[in-house]
Every structure is written in C-alpha cells, then in structure tokens.
Amino acid sequence: MPRVNGYEQNFGFLVADVSRLLRKLFDNKMGALGLSRAQWRLIVNLRRQQGLSQSELAELLEIEKPTLVGLIDRMEETGWVERRADPVDRRVKRIFLVPGAARLDELEEAAKGSLDEALGGIDPVELARCEALIQQIKSNLHGVLNKPCADKTNRGK
C-alpha cells in the first residue's frame, strides 16, 4: 500500500482498515446465510442480553428507532425474534431471540470461521497481548469520553 503522509501506518487508520475488512468478511459470510450486517449485530446483542428494549437496541446498534422497528419487523416475520410486552411498562416492547431460532449454530460457526481466517498465523501469545492492548485503549477512550468536557464546563468564564 503506498504511503500518503504516513497515514497507512497511523494506528487509528490501521484499526479502521482492519475493522472495515473484518466487516466486509463478516458481511460476505452472513450474506451467504441470508442475513444483513444489521440483522447479525442485532442477533449478537440479543445473544449477550435477551429482553432489551427497542430503545436500548437502537442505542447499541447506533441506528434510529424507526430503522430498528423495520429491522425487527423483518426478523420477526422470518422467525428470528419476537416482541414481548414489558411487565412494568406496557408501552415498552422487549425483544427476544426465538428459542431454537433457525441456524444460530451455523451463524456462530461462520463468525468463528471469519475470525480464524483473519487471525490465521498469529501466535496465541502475541494475539493475547494485542487484545490486552486494545482493551486498554478502549478503557482509555471510555474514560476520556465519560469525563466532563473542560470546554463545556468553562464556557463563559
């Protein structure tokens, strides 16, 4: 890859490129199984925590609520998910994977295969160190993003 002002070796650009390529590989694998990236991401989030509200899912998936409603409608029609009323607030709908939803094992195998392909030839010790470093960067970013912005708190003083 030609260097343009060193950006190809910049950590942020490298992480973005790896992320883009992984998404492309996942899209290819999931597309072969009839799922879009948005559908796969919804399934992953529900596997982590069943019964999220539509608002919580929209936030996690970083999509607008009307877009999520259409996504859930399509997945409900094809038997992947179901809506259930919230026991406390009847205005809220909670989303659940349908028990025994078609091909979850097949989806997990495809995802694992994608990661195996991407990480092929990397020493497990080096990979563990890389994961630890990325976790530290993630933690640093959460810390920065969750502390009050000095510009906002000191305006007008």
mmCIF file with all atom_site columns, C-alpha atoms in Angstrom:
data_model
loop_
_atom_site.group_PDB
_atom_site.id
_atom_site.type_symbol
_atom_site.label_atom_id
_atom_site.label_alt_id
_atom_site.label_comp_id
_atom_site.label_asym_id
_atom_site.label_entity_id
_atom_site.label_seq_id
_atom_site.pdbx_PDB_ins_code
_atom_site.Cartn_x
_atom_site.Cartn_y
_atom_site.Cartn_z
_atom_site.occupancy
_atom_site.B_iso_or_equiv
_atom_site.pdbx_formal_charge
_atom_site.auth_seq_id
_atom_site.auth_comp_id
_atom_site.auth_asym_id
_atom_site.auth_atom_id
_atom_site.pdbx_PDB_model_num
ATOM 1   C CA . MET A 1 1   ? 0.000   0.000   0.000  1.00 0.00 ? 1   MET A CA 1
ATOM 2   C CA . PRO A 1 2   ? 1.511   3.383   -0.939 1.00 0.00 ? 2   PRO A CA 1
ATOM 3   C CA . ARG A 1 3   ? 2.205   5.747   1.910  1.00 0.00 ? 3   ARG A CA 1
ATOM 4   C CA . VAL A 1 4   ? 0.395   9.049   1.883  1.00 0.00 ? 4   VAL A CA 1
ATOM 5   C CA . ASN A 1 5   ? 1.828   11.257  4.615  1.00 0.00 ? 5   ASN A CA 1
ATOM 6   C CA . GLY A 1 6   ? 2.303   8.181   6.817  1.00 0.00 ? 6   GLY A CA 1
ATOM 7   C CA . TYR A 1 7   ? -1.427  7.622   7.379  1.00 0.00 ? 7   TYR A CA 1
ATOM 8   C CA . GLU A 1 8   ? -1.352  3.929   6.428  1.00 0.00 ? 8   GLU A CA 1
ATOM 9   C CA . GLN A 1 9   ? 0.904   3.300   9.430  1.00 0.00 ? 9   GLN A CA 1
ATOM 10  C CA . ASN A 1 10  ? -1.082  5.519   11.777 1.00 0.00 ? 10  ASN A CA 1
ATOM 11  C CA . PHE A 1 11  ? -2.703  3.397   14.479 1.00 0.00 ? 11  PHE A CA 1
ATOM 12  C CA . GLY A 1 12  ? -6.179  4.874   14.070 1.00 0.00 ? 12  GLY A CA 1
ATOM 13  C CA . PHE A 1 13  ? -6.205  4.347   10.310 1.00 0.00 ? 13  PHE A CA 1
ATOM 14  C CA . LEU A 1 14  ? -4.856  0.814   10.715 1.00 0.00 ? 14  LEU A CA 1
ATOM 15  C CA . VAL A 1 15  ? -7.585  -0.078  13.237 1.00 0.00 ? 15  VAL A CA 1
ATOM 16  C CA . ALA A 1 16  ? -10.236 1.429   10.955 1.00 0.00 ? 16  ALA A CA 1
ATOM 17  C CA . ASP A 1 17  ? -8.927  -0.570  7.976  1.00 0.00 ? 17  ASP A CA 1
ATOM 18  C CA . VAL A 1 18  ? -8.877  -3.821  9.942  1.00 0.00 ? 18  VAL A CA 1
ATOM 19  C CA . SER A 1 19  ? -12.398 -3.133  11.189 1.00 0.00 ? 19  SER A CA 1
ATOM 20  C CA . ARG A 1 20  ? -13.622 -2.382  7.653  1.00 0.00 ? 20  ARG A CA 1
ATOM 21  C CA . LEU A 1 21  ? -12.057 -5.563  6.270  1.00 0.00 ? 21  LEU A CA 1
ATOM 22  C CA . LEU A 1 22  ? -13.486 -7.693  9.092  1.00 0.00 ? 22  LEU A CA 1
ATOM 23  C CA . ARG A 1 23  ? -16.948 -6.210  8.470  1.00 0.00 ? 23  ARG A CA 1
ATOM 24  C CA . LYS A 1 24  ? -16.590 -6.985  4.769  1.00 0.00 ? 24  LYS A CA 1
ATOM 25  C CA . LEU A 1 25  ? -15.608 -10.603 5.512  1.00 0.00 ? 25  LEU A CA 1
ATOM 26  C CA . PHE A 1 26  ? -18.485 -10.962 8.012  1.00 0.00 ? 26  PHE A CA 1
ATOM 27  C CA . ASP A 1 27  ? -20.890 -9.391  5.507  1.00 0.00 ? 27  ASP A CA 1
ATOM 28  C CA . ASN A 1 28  ? -19.858 -11.971 2.911  1.00 0.00 ? 28  ASN A CA 1
ATOM 29  C CA . LYS A 1 29  ? -20.318 -14.873 5.340  1.00 0.00 ? 29  LYS A CA 1
ATOM 30  C CA . MET A 1 30  ? -23.600 -13.606 6.776  1.00 0.00 ? 30  MET A CA 1
ATOM 31  C CA . GLY A 1 31  ? -24.926 -12.646 3.346  1.00 0.00 ? 31  GLY A CA 1
ATOM 32  C CA . ALA A 1 32  ? -24.440 -16.246 2.252  1.00 0.00 ? 32  ALA A CA 1
ATOM 33  C CA . LEU A 1 33  ? -26.689 -17.192 5.182  1.00 0.00 ? 33  LEU A CA 1
ATOM 34  C CA . GLY A 1 34  ? -29.300 -14.591 4.237  1.00 0.00 ? 34  GLY A CA 1
ATOM 35  C CA . LEU A 1 35  ? -28.541 -12.012 6.942  1.00 0.00 ? 35  LEU A CA 1
ATOM 36  C CA . SER A 1 36  ? -27.533 -8.380  6.689  1.00 0.00 ? 36  SER A CA 1
ATOM 37  C CA . ARG A 1 37  ? -24.926 -6.800  8.969  1.00 0.00 ? 37  ARG A CA 1
ATOM 38  C CA . ALA A 1 38  ? -27.677 -5.050  10.938 1.00 0.00 ? 38  ALA A CA 1
ATOM 39  C CA . GLN A 1 39  ? -29.510 -8.358  11.486 1.00 0.00 ? 39  GLN A CA 1
ATOM 40  C CA . TRP A 1 40  ? -26.344 -10.128 12.581 1.00 0.00 ? 40  TRP A CA 1
ATOM 41  C CA . ARG A 1 41  ? -25.482 -7.310  15.010 1.00 0.00 ? 41  ARG A CA 1
ATOM 42  C CA . LEU A 1 42  ? -28.987 -7.456  16.467 1.00 0.00 ? 42  LEU A CA 1
ATOM 43  C CA . ILE A 1 43  ? -28.653 -11.227 16.990 1.00 0.00 ? 43  ILE A CA 1
ATOM 44  C CA . VAL A 1 44  ? -25.250 -10.798 18.659 1.00 0.00 ? 44  VAL A CA 1
ATOM 45  C CA . ASN A 1 45  ? -26.605 -8.185  21.064 1.00 0.00 ? 45  ASN A CA 1
ATOM 46  C CA . LEU A 1 46  ? -29.599 -10.355 21.940 1.00 0.00 ? 46  LEU A CA 1
ATOM 47  C CA . ARG A 1 47  ? -27.299 -13.344 22.495 1.00 0.00 ? 47  ARG A CA 1
ATOM 48  C CA . ARG A 1 48  ? -25.412 -11.217 25.027 1.00 0.00 ? 48  ARG A CA 1
ATOM 49  C CA . GLN A 1 49  ? -28.578 -9.942  26.701 1.00 0.00 ? 49  GLN A CA 1
ATOM 50  C CA . GLN A 1 50  ? -32.086 -11.120 25.891 1.00 0.00 ? 50  GLN A CA 1
ATOM 51  C CA . GLY A 1 51  ? -35.029 -8.830  26.500 1.00 0.00 ? 51  GLY A CA 1
ATOM 52  C CA . LEU A 1 52  ? -33.518 -5.479  25.587 1.00 0.00 ? 52  LEU A CA 1
ATOM 53  C CA . SER A 1 53  ? -35.999 -2.741  24.798 1.00 0.00 ? 53  SER A CA 1
ATOM 54  C CA . GLN A 1 54  ? -36.236 -1.356  21.292 1.00 0.00 ? 54  GLN A CA 1
ATOM 55  C CA . SER A 1 55  ? -34.704 1.906   22.568 1.00 0.00 ? 55  SER A CA 1
ATOM 56  C CA . GLU A 1 56  ? -31.776 0.061   24.145 1.00 0.00 ? 56  GLU A CA 1
ATOM 57  C CA . LEU A 1 57  ? -31.176 -1.905  20.952 1.00 0.00 ? 57  LEU A CA 1
ATOM 58  C CA . ALA A 1 58  ? -31.320 1.240   18.800 1.00 0.00 ? 58  ALA A CA 1
ATOM 59  C CA . GLU A 1 59  ? -28.660 2.822   21.008 1.00 0.00 ? 59  GLU A CA 1
ATOM 60  C CA . LEU A 1 60  ? -26.432 -0.269  20.980 1.00 0.00 ? 60  LEU A CA 1
ATOM 61  C CA . LEU A 1 61  ? -26.719 -0.660  17.212 1.00 0.00 ? 61  LEU A CA 1
ATOM 62  C CA . GLU A 1 62  ? -26.318 3.092   16.676 1.00 0.00 ? 62  GLU A CA 1
ATOM 63  C CA . ILE A 1 63  ? -29.382 3.304   14.436 1.00 0.00 ? 63  ILE A CA 1
ATOM 64  C CA . GLU A 1 64  ? -32.547 5.375   14.567 1.00 0.00 ? 64  GLU A CA 1
ATOM 65  C CA . LYS A 1 65  ? -35.585 3.852   16.263 1.00 0.00 ? 65  LYS A CA 1
ATOM 66  C CA . PRO A 1 66  ? -37.732 3.786   13.085 1.00 0.00 ? 66  PRO A CA 1
ATOM 67  C CA . THR A 1 67  ? -34.938 1.909   11.285 1.00 0.00 ? 67  THR A CA 1
ATOM 68  C CA . LEU A 1 68  ? -34.772 -0.590  14.135 1.00 0.00 ? 68  LEU A CA 1
ATOM 69  C CA . VAL A 1 69  ? -38.543 -1.113  14.082 1.00 0.00 ? 69  VAL A CA 1
ATOM 70  C CA . GLY A 1 70  ? -38.336 -2.116  10.404 1.00 0.00 ? 70  GLY A CA 1
ATOM 71  C CA . LEU A 1 71  ? -35.388 -4.409  11.120 1.00 0.00 ? 71  LEU A CA 1
ATOM 72  C CA . ILE A 1 72  ? -37.242 -6.108  13.982 1.00 0.00 ? 72  ILE A CA 1
ATOM 73  C CA . ASP A 1 73  ? -40.401 -6.402  11.831 1.00 0.00 ? 73  ASP A CA 1
ATOM 74  C CA . ARG A 1 74  ? -38.443 -8.288  9.154  1.00 0.00 ? 74  ARG A CA 1
ATOM 75  C CA . MET A 1 75  ? -36.685 -10.511 11.682 1.00 0.00 ? 75  MET A CA 1
ATOM 76  C CA . GLU A 1 76  ? -39.960 -11.246 13.445 1.00 0.00 ? 76  GLU A CA 1
ATOM 77  C CA . GLU A 1 77  ? -41.559 -12.253 10.118 1.00 0.00 ? 77  GLU A CA 1
ATOM 78  C CA . THR A 1 78  ? -38.695 -14.685 9.410  1.00 0.00 ? 78  THR A CA 1
ATOM 79  C CA . GLY A 1 79  ? -38.824 -16.231 12.890 1.00 0.00 ? 79  GLY A CA 1
ATOM 80  C CA . TRP A 1 80  ? -35.618 -14.875 14.419 1.00 0.00 ? 80  TRP A CA 1
ATOM 81  C CA . VAL A 1 81  ? -37.029 -12.603 17.130 1.00 0.00 ? 81  VAL A CA 1
ATOM 82  C CA . GLU A 1 82  ? -40.221 -11.834 18.976 1.00 0.00 ? 82  GLU A CA 1
ATOM 83  C CA . ARG A 1 83  ? -41.544 -8.799  20.791 1.00 0.00 ? 83  ARG A CA 1
ATOM 84  C CA . ARG A 1 84  ? -42.915 -9.158  24.297 1.00 0.00 ? 84  ARG A CA 1
ATOM 85  C CA . ALA A 1 85  ? -44.601 -6.567  26.451 1.00 0.00 ? 85  ALA A CA 1
ATOM 86  C CA . ASP A 1 86  ? -42.573 -5.187  29.326 1.00 0.00 ? 86  ASP A CA 1
ATOM 87  C CA . PRO A 1 87  ? -44.058 -6.442  32.621 1.00 0.00 ? 87  PRO A CA 1
ATOM 88  C CA . VAL A 1 88  ? -43.796 -2.983  34.215 1.00 0.00 ? 88  VAL A CA 1
ATOM 89  C CA . ASP A 1 89  ? -44.354 -0.514  31.354 1.00 0.00 ? 89  ASP A CA 1
ATOM 90  C CA . ARG A 1 90  ? -46.832 -1.661  28.724 1.00 0.00 ? 90  ARG A CA 1
ATOM 91  C CA . ARG A 1 91  ? -45.561 0.985   26.282 1.00 0.00 ? 91  ARG A CA 1
ATOM 92  C CA . VAL A 1 92  ? -42.185 -0.773  26.132 1.00 0.00 ? 92  VAL A CA 1
ATOM 93  C CA . LYS A 1 93  ? -41.564 -3.802  23.943 1.00 0.00 ? 93  LYS A CA 1
ATOM 94  C CA . ARG A 1 94  ? -38.746 -6.175  24.850 1.00 0.00 ? 94  ARG A CA 1
ATOM 95  C CA . ILE A 1 95  ? -37.007 -8.145  22.103 1.00 0.00 ? 95  ILE A CA 1
ATOM 96  C CA . PHE A 1 96  ? -36.071 -11.809 22.442 1.00 0.00 ? 96  PHE A CA 1
ATOM 97  C CA . LEU A 1 97  ? -34.479 -14.343 20.159 1.00 0.00 ? 97  LEU A CA 1
ATOM 98  C CA . VAL A 1 98  ? -36.985 -17.036 19.330 1.00 0.00 ? 98  VAL A CA 1
ATOM 99  C CA . PRO A 1 99  ? -35.979 -20.207 21.194 1.00 0.00 ? 99  PRO A CA 1
ATOM 100 C CA . GLY A 1 100 ? -34.312 -22.529 18.714 1.00 0.00 ? 100 GLY A CA 1
ATOM 101 C CA . ALA A 1 101 ? -34.182 -19.748 16.111 1.00 0.00 ? 101 ALA A CA 1
ATOM 102 C CA . ALA A 1 102 ? -33.077 -21.204 12.826 1.00 0.00 ? 102 ALA A CA 1
ATOM 103 C CA . ARG A 1 103 ? -29.391 -21.708 12.273 1.00 0.00 ? 103 ARG A CA 1
ATOM 104 C CA . LEU A 1 104 ? -27.886 -19.873 15.283 1.00 0.00 ? 104 LEU A CA 1
ATOM 105 C CA . ASP A 1 105 ? -25.170 -22.515 15.476 1.00 0.00 ? 105 ASP A CA 1
ATOM 106 C CA . GLU A 1 106 ? -24.481 -22.051 11.766 1.00 0.00 ? 106 GLU A CA 1
ATOM 107 C CA . LEU A 1 107 ? -24.151 -18.284 12.284 1.00 0.00 ? 107 LEU A CA 1
ATOM 108 C CA . GLU A 1 108 ? -21.751 -18.724 15.172 1.00 0.00 ? 108 GLU A CA 1
ATOM 109 C CA . GLU A 1 109 ? -19.653 -21.151 13.143 1.00 0.00 ? 109 GLU A CA 1
ATOM 110 C CA . ALA A 1 110 ? -19.482 -18.681 10.246 1.00 0.00 ? 110 ALA A CA 1
ATOM 111 C CA . ALA A 1 111 ? -18.427 -15.888 12.615 1.00 0.00 ? 111 ALA A CA 1
ATOM 112 C CA . LYS A 1 112 ? -15.782 -18.086 14.230 1.00 0.00 ? 112 LYS A CA 1
ATOM 113 C CA . GLY A 1 113 ? -14.525 -19.119 10.786 1.00 0.00 ? 113 GLY A CA 1
ATOM 114 C CA . SER A 1 114 ? -14.177 -15.471 9.791  1.00 0.00 ? 114 SER A CA 1
ATOM 115 C CA . LEU A 1 115 ? -12.092 -14.689 12.861 1.00 0.00 ? 115 LEU A CA 1
ATOM 116 C CA . ASP A 1 116 ? -9.985  -17.807 12.357 1.00 0.00 ? 116 ASP A CA 1
ATOM 117 C CA . GLU A 1 117 ? -9.238  -16.654 8.810  1.00 0.00 ? 117 GLU A CA 1
ATOM 118 C CA . ALA A 1 118 ? -8.403  -13.121 9.931  1.00 0.00 ? 118 ALA A CA 1
ATOM 119 C CA . LEU A 1 119 ? -6.180  -14.252 12.801 1.00 0.00 ? 119 LEU A CA 1
ATOM 120 C CA . GLY A 1 120 ? -4.510  -17.132 10.966 1.00 0.00 ? 120 GLY A CA 1
ATOM 121 C CA . GLY A 1 121 ? -0.791  -17.489 11.589 1.00 0.00 ? 121 GLY A CA 1
ATOM 122 C CA . ILE A 1 122 ? -0.724  -15.203 14.623 1.00 0.00 ? 122 ILE A CA 1
ATOM 123 C CA . ASP A 1 123 ? 0.979   -16.618 17.699 1.00 0.00 ? 123 ASP A CA 1
ATOM 124 C CA . PRO A 1 124 ? -1.613  -17.027 20.513 1.00 0.00 ? 124 PRO A CA 1
ATOM 125 C CA . VAL A 1 125 ? 0.651   -15.209 22.991 1.00 0.00 ? 125 VAL A CA 1
ATOM 126 C CA . GLU A 1 126 ? 1.033   -12.264 20.629 1.00 0.00 ? 126 GLU A CA 1
ATOM 127 C CA . LEU A 1 127 ? -2.705  -12.254 19.995 1.00 0.00 ? 127 LEU A CA 1
ATOM 128 C CA . ALA A 1 128 ? -3.451  -12.210 23.733 1.00 0.00 ? 128 ALA A CA 1
ATOM 129 C CA . ARG A 1 129 ? -1.062  -9.269  24.169 1.00 0.00 ? 129 ARG A CA 1
ATOM 130 C CA . CYS A 1 130 ? -2.672  -7.435  21.248 1.00 0.00 ? 130 CYS A CA 1
ATOM 131 C CA . GLU A 1 131 ? -6.146  -7.996  22.731 1.00 0.00 ? 131 GLU A CA 1
ATOM 132 C CA . ALA A 1 132 ? -4.947  -6.698  26.112 1.00 0.00 ? 132 ALA A CA 1
ATOM 133 C CA . LEU A 1 133 ? -3.527  -3.561  24.480 1.00 0.00 ? 133 LEU A CA 1
ATOM 134 C CA . ILE A 1 134 ? -6.735  -2.921  22.545 1.00 0.00 ? 134 ILE A CA 1
ATOM 135 C CA . GLN A 1 135 ? -8.766  -3.400  25.753 1.00 0.00 ? 135 GLN A CA 1
ATOM 136 C CA . GLN A 1 136 ? -6.543  -0.792  27.441 1.00 0.00 ? 136 GLN A CA 1
ATOM 137 C CA . ILE A 1 137 ? -7.085  1.634   24.557 1.00 0.00 ? 137 ILE A CA 1
ATOM 138 C CA . LYS A 1 138 ? -10.839 1.009   24.769 1.00 0.00 ? 138 LYS A CA 1
ATOM 139 C CA . SER A 1 139 ? -10.755 1.681   28.508 1.00 0.00 ? 139 SER A CA 1
ATOM 140 C CA . ASN A 1 140 ? -8.760  4.885   27.950 1.00 0.00 ? 140 ASN A CA 1
ATOM 141 C CA . LEU A 1 141 ? -11.288 6.077   25.389 1.00 0.00 ? 141 LEU A CA 1
ATOM 142 C CA . HIS A 1 142 ? -14.241 5.308   27.665 1.00 0.00 ? 142 HIS A CA 1
ATOM 143 C CA . GLY A 1 143 ? -12.513 7.293   30.400 1.00 0.00 ? 143 GLY A CA 1
ATOM 144 C CA . VAL A 1 144 ? -11.945 10.280  28.140 1.00 0.00 ? 144 VAL A CA 1
ATOM 145 C CA . LEU A 1 145 ? -15.460 10.192  26.703 1.00 0.00 ? 145 LEU A CA 1
ATOM 146 C CA . ASN A 1 146 ? -17.134 9.825   30.104 1.00 0.00 ? 146 ASN A CA 1
ATOM 147 C CA . LYS A 1 147 ? -15.427 12.706  31.872 1.00 0.00 ? 147 LYS A CA 1
ATOM 148 C CA . PRO A 1 148 ? -16.869 16.203  31.671 1.00 0.00 ? 148 PRO A CA 1
ATOM 149 C CA . CYS A 1 149 ? -15.508 18.247  28.808 1.00 0.00 ? 149 CYS A CA 1
ATOM 150 C CA . ALA A 1 150 ? -13.413 21.164  30.077 1.00 0.00 ? 150 ALA A CA 1
ATOM 151 C CA . ASP A 1 151 ? -14.589 23.323  27.161 1.00 0.00 ? 151 ASP A CA 1
ATOM 152 C CA . LYS A 1 152 ? -18.249 22.872  28.162 1.00 0.00 ? 152 LYS A CA 1
ATOM 153 C CA . THR A 1 153 ? -17.733 23.460  31.884 1.00 0.00 ? 153 THR A CA 1
ATOM 154 C CA . ASN A 1 154 ? -15.534 26.547  31.455 1.00 0.00 ? 154 ASN A CA 1
ATOM 155 C CA . ARG A 1 155 ? -17.507 28.396  28.780 1.00 0.00 ? 155 ARG A CA 1
ATOM 156 C CA . GLY A 1 156 ? -18.275 31.990  29.506 1.00 0.00 ? 156 GLY A CA 1
ATOM 157 C CA . LYS A 1 157 ? -15.829 32.250  32.410 1.00 0.00 ? 157 LYS A CA 1
#
